[in-house]
Structures are given as structure tokens and as C-alpha cells.
Coordinates of C-alpha atoms in Angstrom, one line a residue:
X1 CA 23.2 -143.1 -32.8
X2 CA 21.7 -140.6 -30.4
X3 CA 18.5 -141.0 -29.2
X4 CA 16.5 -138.9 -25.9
X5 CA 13.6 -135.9 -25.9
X6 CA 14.0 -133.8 -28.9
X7 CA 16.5 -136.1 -31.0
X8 CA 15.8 -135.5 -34.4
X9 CA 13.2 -133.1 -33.9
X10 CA 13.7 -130.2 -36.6
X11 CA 12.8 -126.8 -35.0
X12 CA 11.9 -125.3 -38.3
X13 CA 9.4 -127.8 -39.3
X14 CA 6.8 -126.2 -37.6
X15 CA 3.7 -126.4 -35.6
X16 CA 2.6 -130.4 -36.9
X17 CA 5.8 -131.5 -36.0
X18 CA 5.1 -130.5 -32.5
X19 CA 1.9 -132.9 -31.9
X20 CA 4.0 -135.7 -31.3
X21 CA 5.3 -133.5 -28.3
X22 CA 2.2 -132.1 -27.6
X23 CA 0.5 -135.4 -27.5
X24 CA 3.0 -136.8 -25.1
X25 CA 3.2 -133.8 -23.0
X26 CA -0.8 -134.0 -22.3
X27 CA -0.3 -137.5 -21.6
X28 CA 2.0 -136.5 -18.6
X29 CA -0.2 -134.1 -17.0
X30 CA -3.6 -135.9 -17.6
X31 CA -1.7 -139.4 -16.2
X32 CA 0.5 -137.2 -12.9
X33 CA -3.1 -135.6 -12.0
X34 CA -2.2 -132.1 -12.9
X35 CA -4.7 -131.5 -14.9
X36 CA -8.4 -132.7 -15.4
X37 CA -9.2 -134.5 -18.7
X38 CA -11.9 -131.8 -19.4
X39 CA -9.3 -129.0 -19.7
X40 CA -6.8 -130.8 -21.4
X41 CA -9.2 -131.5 -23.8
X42 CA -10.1 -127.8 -24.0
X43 CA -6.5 -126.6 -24.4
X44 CA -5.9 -129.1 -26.7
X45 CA -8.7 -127.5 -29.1
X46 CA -7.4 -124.2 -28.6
X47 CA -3.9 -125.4 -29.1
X48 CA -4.8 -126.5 -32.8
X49 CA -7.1 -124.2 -33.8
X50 CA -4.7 -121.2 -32.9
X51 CA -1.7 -123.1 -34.0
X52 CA -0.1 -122.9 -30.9
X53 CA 1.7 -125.3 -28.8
X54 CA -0.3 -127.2 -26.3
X55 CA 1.8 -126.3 -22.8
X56 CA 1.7 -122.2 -24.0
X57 CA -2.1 -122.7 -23.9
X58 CA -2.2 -124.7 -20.3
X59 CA 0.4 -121.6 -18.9
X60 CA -1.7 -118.6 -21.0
X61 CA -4.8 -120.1 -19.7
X62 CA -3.6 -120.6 -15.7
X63 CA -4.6 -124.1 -16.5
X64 CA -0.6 -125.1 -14.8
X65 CA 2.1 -122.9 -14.0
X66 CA 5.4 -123.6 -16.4
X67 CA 7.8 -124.9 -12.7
X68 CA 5.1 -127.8 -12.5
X69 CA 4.8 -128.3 -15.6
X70 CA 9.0 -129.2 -16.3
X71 CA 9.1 -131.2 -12.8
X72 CA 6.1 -133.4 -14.2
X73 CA 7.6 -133.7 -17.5
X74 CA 11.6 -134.0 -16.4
X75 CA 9.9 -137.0 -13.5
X76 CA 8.0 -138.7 -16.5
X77 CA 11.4 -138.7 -18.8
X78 CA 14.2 -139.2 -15.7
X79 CA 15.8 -136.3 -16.9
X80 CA 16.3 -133.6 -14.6
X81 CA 14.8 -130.7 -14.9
X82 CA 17.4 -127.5 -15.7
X83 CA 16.5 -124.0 -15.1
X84 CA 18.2 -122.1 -18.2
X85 CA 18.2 -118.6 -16.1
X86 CA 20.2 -119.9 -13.5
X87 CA 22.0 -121.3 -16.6
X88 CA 22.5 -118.1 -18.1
X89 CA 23.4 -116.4 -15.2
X90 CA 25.8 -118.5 -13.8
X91 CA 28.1 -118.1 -17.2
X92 CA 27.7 -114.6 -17.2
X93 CA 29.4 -114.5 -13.9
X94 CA 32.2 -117.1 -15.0
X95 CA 32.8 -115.2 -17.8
X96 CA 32.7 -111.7 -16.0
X97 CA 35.1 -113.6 -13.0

């Protein structure tokens, strides 16, 4: 049976789903000392009473900047972190060799 981040996570659930996430993901940068408890806790209640994912919050709000923010998540999991432009990119140019 597979198991990891976002194993059996349904993307079309919806926002609720995405506490579990959100929860874990506030834990990270509270706990690696990226962000102060106090704004957490602020972006948190704009998170939920907007509807909107916690870590779109921190970003929109300058609270972290998204690079930190997957380094301190892909150190917390031991997975690494992948950039998905360089990705992209990179099978564009395969595909265009």
C-alpha cells in the first residue's frame, strides 16, 4: 500500500480537506523558526475565514517567500525539494532535442 505526503489526498474534496495540510504545514514553520507564532496565528484566521490555503496567505501576506517555504517543508518530510519549472523546462528541451 502506498503511503508519503499527499497519499490519498483527494484534490477535489476541497478546502476542509486541506487543514490536515495546513495544520502540519504551520507546524513546520512555527517549529524551523520561520515564522513567529503571532503571525501564524494571524494567517491562519485569514486562511479560514477566506477559504484559502494557509501557505497562499503566508506568501500573499510577505509573511515567507514560497523557496523557504518548500526547503523547510521538503527538510521536515526528507523529501527533496523539486522545482517543477526547471521540471517543465527540461522536458520541453528533451522533447524539442
Amino acid at each position: 500500500m502506498a503511503s508519503g505526503p499527499g497519499v490519498g489526498y483527494n484534490v477535489t474534496a476541497g478546502f476542509h480537506d486541506m487543514n490536515q495540510y495546513d495544520k502540519r504545514f504551520r507546524n513546520i514553520l512555527v517549529e524551523g523558526g520561520l515564522l513567529p507564532e503571532d503571525k501564524a496565528e494571524e494567517a491562519w484566521n485569514h486562511a479560514q475565514e477566506s477559504s484559502e490555503p494557509f501557505l497562499k496567505v503566508v506568501v500573499d501576506k510577505g509573511l515567507c517567500d514560497e523557496r523557504t517555504i518548500i526547503g523547510s517543508i521538503a527538510g521536515s518530510t526528507n523529501y527533496p525539494p523539486i522545482d517543477l519549472d526547471k521540471v517543465f523546462y527540461r522536458i520541453q528541451a528533451d522533447l524539442a532535442s
